[in-house]
Structures are given as structure tokens and as C-alpha cells.
CSV table of C-alpha atoms in Angstrom, one decimal:
chain,number,residue,atom,x,y,z
A,1,UNK,CA,0.0,0.0,0.0
A,2,UNK,CA,2.8,2.4,0.9
A,3,UNK,CA,4.7,1.4,-2.2
A,4,UNK,CA,1.7,2.1,-4.4
A,5,UNK,CA,1.3,5.6,-2.8
A,6,UNK,CA,5.0,6.3,-3.3
A,7,UNK,CA,4.8,5.3,-6.9
A,8,UNK,CA,1.7,7.6,-7.3
A,9,UNK,CA,3.6,10.5,-5.8
A,10,UNK,CA,6.7,9.9,-8.1
A,11,UNK,CA,4.5,9.7,-11.2
A,12,UNK,CA,2.6,12.8,-10.2
A,13,UNK,CA,5.8,14.6,-9.7
A,14,UNK,CA,7.2,13.6,-13.1
A,15,UNK,CA,3.9,14.7,-14.7
A,16,UNK,CA,4.2,18.1,-13.1
A,17,UNK,CA,7.9,18.4,-14.2
A,18,UNK,CA,6.8,17.4,-17.7
A,19,UNK,CA,4.1,20.0,-17.7
A,20,UNK,CA,6.5,22.7,-16.4
A,21,UNK,CA,9.0,21.8,-19.1
A,22,UNK,CA,6.4,22.0,-21.8
A,23,UNK,CA,5.1,25.4,-20.4
A,24,UNK,CA,8.6,26.8,-20.3
A,25,UNK,CA,9.2,25.5,-23.9
A,26,UNK,CA,6.0,27.3,-25.0
A,27,UNK,CA,7.1,30.5,-23.4
A,28,UNK,CA,10.5,30.3,-25.1
A,29,UNK,CA,8.9,29.5,-28.4
A,30,UNK,CA,6.6,32.5,-28.1
A,31,UNK,CA,9.6,34.7,-27.1
A,32,UNK,CA,11.4,33.4,-30.2
A,33,UNK,CA,8.5,34.3,-32.5
A,34,UNK,CA,8.4,37.9,-31.0
A,35,UNK,CA,12.1,38.2,-31.5
A,36,UNK,CA,11.9,37.0,-35.1
A,37,UNK,CA,9.1,39.6,-35.8
A,38,UNK,CA,11.3,42.3,-34.3
A,39,UNK,CA,14.2,41.3,-36.5
A,40,UNK,CA,16.3,40.0,-33.6
A,41,UNK,CA,17.2,36.8,-35.5
A,42,UNK,CA,20.1,35.6,-33.3
A,43,UNK,CA,18.1,36.1,-30.2
A,44,UNK,CA,15.2,34.2,-31.8
A,45,UNK,CA,17.3,31.3,-32.7
A,46,UNK,CA,18.7,31.1,-29.2
A,47,UNK,CA,15.1,31.1,-27.8
A,48,UNK,CA,14.1,28.3,-30.2
A,49,UNK,CA,17.2,26.3,-29.3
A,50,UNK,CA,16.4,26.6,-25.6
A,51,UNK,CA,12.8,25.7,-26.2
A,52,UNK,CA,13.8,22.5,-28.1
A,53,UNK,CA,16.3,21.6,-25.3
A,54,UNK,CA,13.5,22.0,-22.8
A,55,UNK,CA,10.8,20.1,-24.7
A,56,UNK,CA,11.3,19.0,-28.3
A,57,UNK,CA,8.5,19.9,-30.7
A,58,UNK,CA,8.3,19.7,-34.5
A,59,UNK,CA,6.8,23.2,-34.8
A,60,UNK,CA,9.7,24.7,-32.9
A,61,UNK,CA,12.2,22.8,-35.0
A,62,UNK,CA,10.6,24.2,-38.1
A,63,UNK,CA,10.8,27.7,-36.7
A,64,UNK,CA,14.4,27.1,-35.8
A,65,UNK,CA,15.1,25.9,-39.3
A,66,UNK,CA,13.7,29.1,-40.7
A,67,UNK,CA,15.6,31.1,-38.2
A,68,UNK,CA,18.9,29.4,-39.1
A,69,UNK,CA,18.2,30.0,-42.8
A,70,UNK,CA,17.8,33.8,-42.1
A,71,UNK,CA,21.1,33.7,-40.3
A,72,UNK,CA,22.7,32.1,-43.3
A,73,UNK,CA,23.3,28.8,-41.5
A,74,UNK,CA,21.9,26.8,-44.4
A,75,UNK,CA,23.4,23.4,-43.4
A,76,UNK,CA,21.9,23.7,-39.9
A,77,UNK,CA,18.6,24.6,-41.4
A,78,UNK,CA,18.8,21.7,-43.9
A,79,UNK,CA,19.6,19.2,-41.2
A,80,UNK,CA,16.5,20.2,-39.2
A,81,UNK,CA,14.3,20.1,-42.3
A,82,UNK,CA,15.6,16.6,-43.1
A,83,UNK,CA,14.9,15.5,-39.5
A,84,UNK,CA,11.4,16.8,-39.7
A,85,UNK,CA,10.9,15.1,-43.1
A,86,UNK,CA,11.5,11.8,-41.4
A,87,UNK,CA,9.9,12.4,-38.0
A,88,UNK,CA,7.2,15.1,-38.2
A,89,UNK,CA,3.9,13.8,-36.8
A,90,UNK,CA,1.8,14.2,-40.0
A,91,UNK,CA,2.3,13.4,-43.6
A,92,UNK,CA,1.7,17.1,-44.6
A,93,UNK,CA,4.4,18.3,-42.3
A,94,UNK,CA,6.8,15.6,-43.5
A,95,UNK,CA,6.2,16.6,-47.1
A,96,UNK,CA,6.6,20.3,-46.4
A,97,UNK,CA,9.8,19.7,-44.5
A,98,UNK,CA,11.2,17.5,-47.3
A,99,UNK,CA,10.4,20.3,-49.8
A,100,UNK,CA,12.1,22.9,-47.6
A,101,UNK,CA,15.2,20.6,-47.4
A,102,UNK,CA,15.2,20.0,-51.1
A,103,UNK,CA,15.1,23.7,-51.7
A,104,UNK,CA,18.2,24.2,-49.6
A,105,UNK,CA,20.2,21.1,-50.7
A,106,UNK,CA,22.0,22.6,-53.7
A,107,UNK,CA,22.9,25.7,-51.7
A,108,UNK,CA,24.6,24.2,-48.6
A,109,UNK,CA,28.3,23.9,-48.2
A,110,UNK,CA,29.9,20.6,-47.5
A,111,UNK,CA,33.3,19.2,-46.4
A,112,UNK,CA,35.3,16.1,-47.0
A,113,UNK,CA,38.4,14.9,-45.1
A,114,UNK,CA,41.4,13.6,-47.0
A,115,UNK,CA,44.1,11.6,-45.2
A,116,UNK,CA,46.2,8.9,-46.8
A,117,UNK,CA,47.2,6.7,-43.9
A,118,UNK,CA,45.3,7.6,-40.7
A,119,UNK,CA,46.5,6.2,-37.4
A,120,UNK,CA,43.9,4.0,-35.7
A,121,UNK,CA,43.4,6.3,-32.8
A,122,UNK,CA,43.1,9.5,-34.8
A,123,UNK,CA,40.6,12.0,-33.4
A,124,UNK,CA,39.4,14.9,-35.5
A,125,UNK,CA,37.2,17.8,-34.5
A,126,UNK,CA,35.5,20.4,-36.7
A,127,UNK,CA,34.6,23.6,-34.8
A,128,UNK,CA,35.0,21.7,-31.6
A,129,UNK,CA,32.7,18.8,-32.5
A,130,UNK,CA,34.1,15.3,-33.0
A,131,UNK,CA,33.8,14.0,-36.6
A,132,UNK,CA,34.6,10.9,-38.5
A,133,UNK,CA,37.0,10.7,-41.4
A,134,UNK,CA,34.9,10.7,-44.5
A,135,UNK,CA,35.1,11.2,-48.2
A,136,UNK,CA,31.3,11.6,-48.4
A,137,UNK,CA,30.5,15.3,-48.5
A,138,UNK,CA,29.1,16.3,-45.1
A,139,UNK,CA,26.9,19.5,-44.7
A,140,UNK,CA,28.6,22.4,-43.0
A,141,UNK,CA,27.5,26.0,-42.4
A,142,UNK,CA,29.4,28.7,-44.3
A,143,UNK,CA,32.1,30.5,-42.4
A,144,UNK,CA,35.2,29.8,-40.4
A,145,UNK,CA,36.1,26.2,-39.8
A,146,UNK,CA,38.6,25.2,-37.2
A,147,UNK,CA,40.0,21.6,-37.8
A,148,UNK,CA,42.0,19.8,-35.2
A,149,UNK,CA,43.5,16.3,-35.4
A,150,UNK,CA,45.1,14.3,-32.5
A,151,UNK,CA,46.7,10.9,-32.3
A,152,UNK,CA,49.0,9.2,-29.8
A,153,UNK,CA,52.7,9.6,-30.7
A,154,UNK,CA,52.0,12.3,-33.3
A,155,UNK,CA,52.2,16.0,-33.2
A,156,UNK,CA,48.7,17.7,-32.8
A,157,UNK,CA,47.6,19.4,-35.9
A,158,UNK,CA,45.1,22.2,-36.5
A,159,UNK,CA,44.2,24.6,-39.3
A,160,UNK,CA,41.6,27.4,-40.0
A,161,UNK,CA,39.7,27.2,-43.2
A,162,UNK,CA,36.6,28.8,-44.6
A,163,UNK,CA,33.5,27.0,-45.9
A,164,UNK,CA,31.3,28.6,-48.5
A,165,UNK,CA,27.7,27.8,-49.4
A,166,UNK,CA,27.3,25.6,-52.5
A,167,UNK,CA,30.8,24.2,-52.5
A,168,UNK,CA,32.8,21.4,-51.1
A,169,UNK,CA,35.6,22.2,-48.7
A,170,UNK,CA,38.4,19.6,-48.9
A,171,UNK,CA,40.2,19.2,-45.6
A,172,UNK,CA,43.6,17.6,-46.1
A,173,UNK,CA,45.2,16.4,-42.8
A,174,UNK,CA,48.9,15.7,-43.2
A,175,UNK,CA,50.5,12.5,-42.0
């Protein structure tokens, strides 16, 4: 009996926490919409990002995708549209997201990494995020790109490059 009451209290607490998170996400979303209308695009993107981190919602992801596009972060926008094309709750939303992604696809920048003989423990980061060695073009937002490579027994390597929309940046890591 006590165990059942304890479980009920825990479940009620998690429902309240869930409701609070959703309410906070809605407030952040509304704030983002107001910031977009006021032309405060960076602030709006930040509000949408915080909303999604609090409670993920497909409408907020679509708003963030639009926001990223206005900032010129086409690859980030494309990734969100692609995610929504696969996971949005309705067929209409999935089709719209796929159309938005298709519209951006030829415009986004991409990168490939070239390395002849990579050591097995090689770690590579792009703008601070770990990445895999790939010759498949990976979407990347236009702008500065900081590449770092690390491997045991080898000298650390880094370089600064620039990615541009609509082209492929080839990153050549020396042996």
C-alpha cells in the first residue's frame, strides 16, 4: 500500500515536471516568435534552441530551421528540415519539410576529409565537435572552420579554413 502511494507521488511529480518543461518551452517559443518579428534573428534562434532543449517539438524545429536560414546557417537549417521530413507527426508536415530541405540542398556547403594513412586512434574535431574521417561530403554552415587532429605519438595538428555555401571544402590532414 505504501509502495503504491510512493509510486503515485513519483508519477505525479514527473507529470508536473513534464508539464512545467512544456510550459517553459512554449514561453521560449513565443519569445522566439516575437524576436523574429522584431528582426532579432540571433536572439530568436537562441530562444528556439532553448525551447527545443527543454521540450522537443516539431513546430519549434521548423521555426528554428527558418531562423537558421535567415542567419545564413543553411546546413543547420537543412539538417532540421531533413529530420522533420522523417519524424514530423503528420504526412503534410513531413512533405513540407522534405520540400524545404530539397530547396536548400543545392545551396549548402559541405566538407570532406582527406588523409592517406590515418593512425587507428586519430581523433578529428571540426569547430569543436568530433567528426569521422569521410570522403562523403558532409553538410557544414558557411564561415570559419577550425579543424584539429590528434593521435598518440603524433604532433597535434590544426588549421583554420573557410566553408562557403554551394561548394565542397576539402580538408587535407597531413600524415
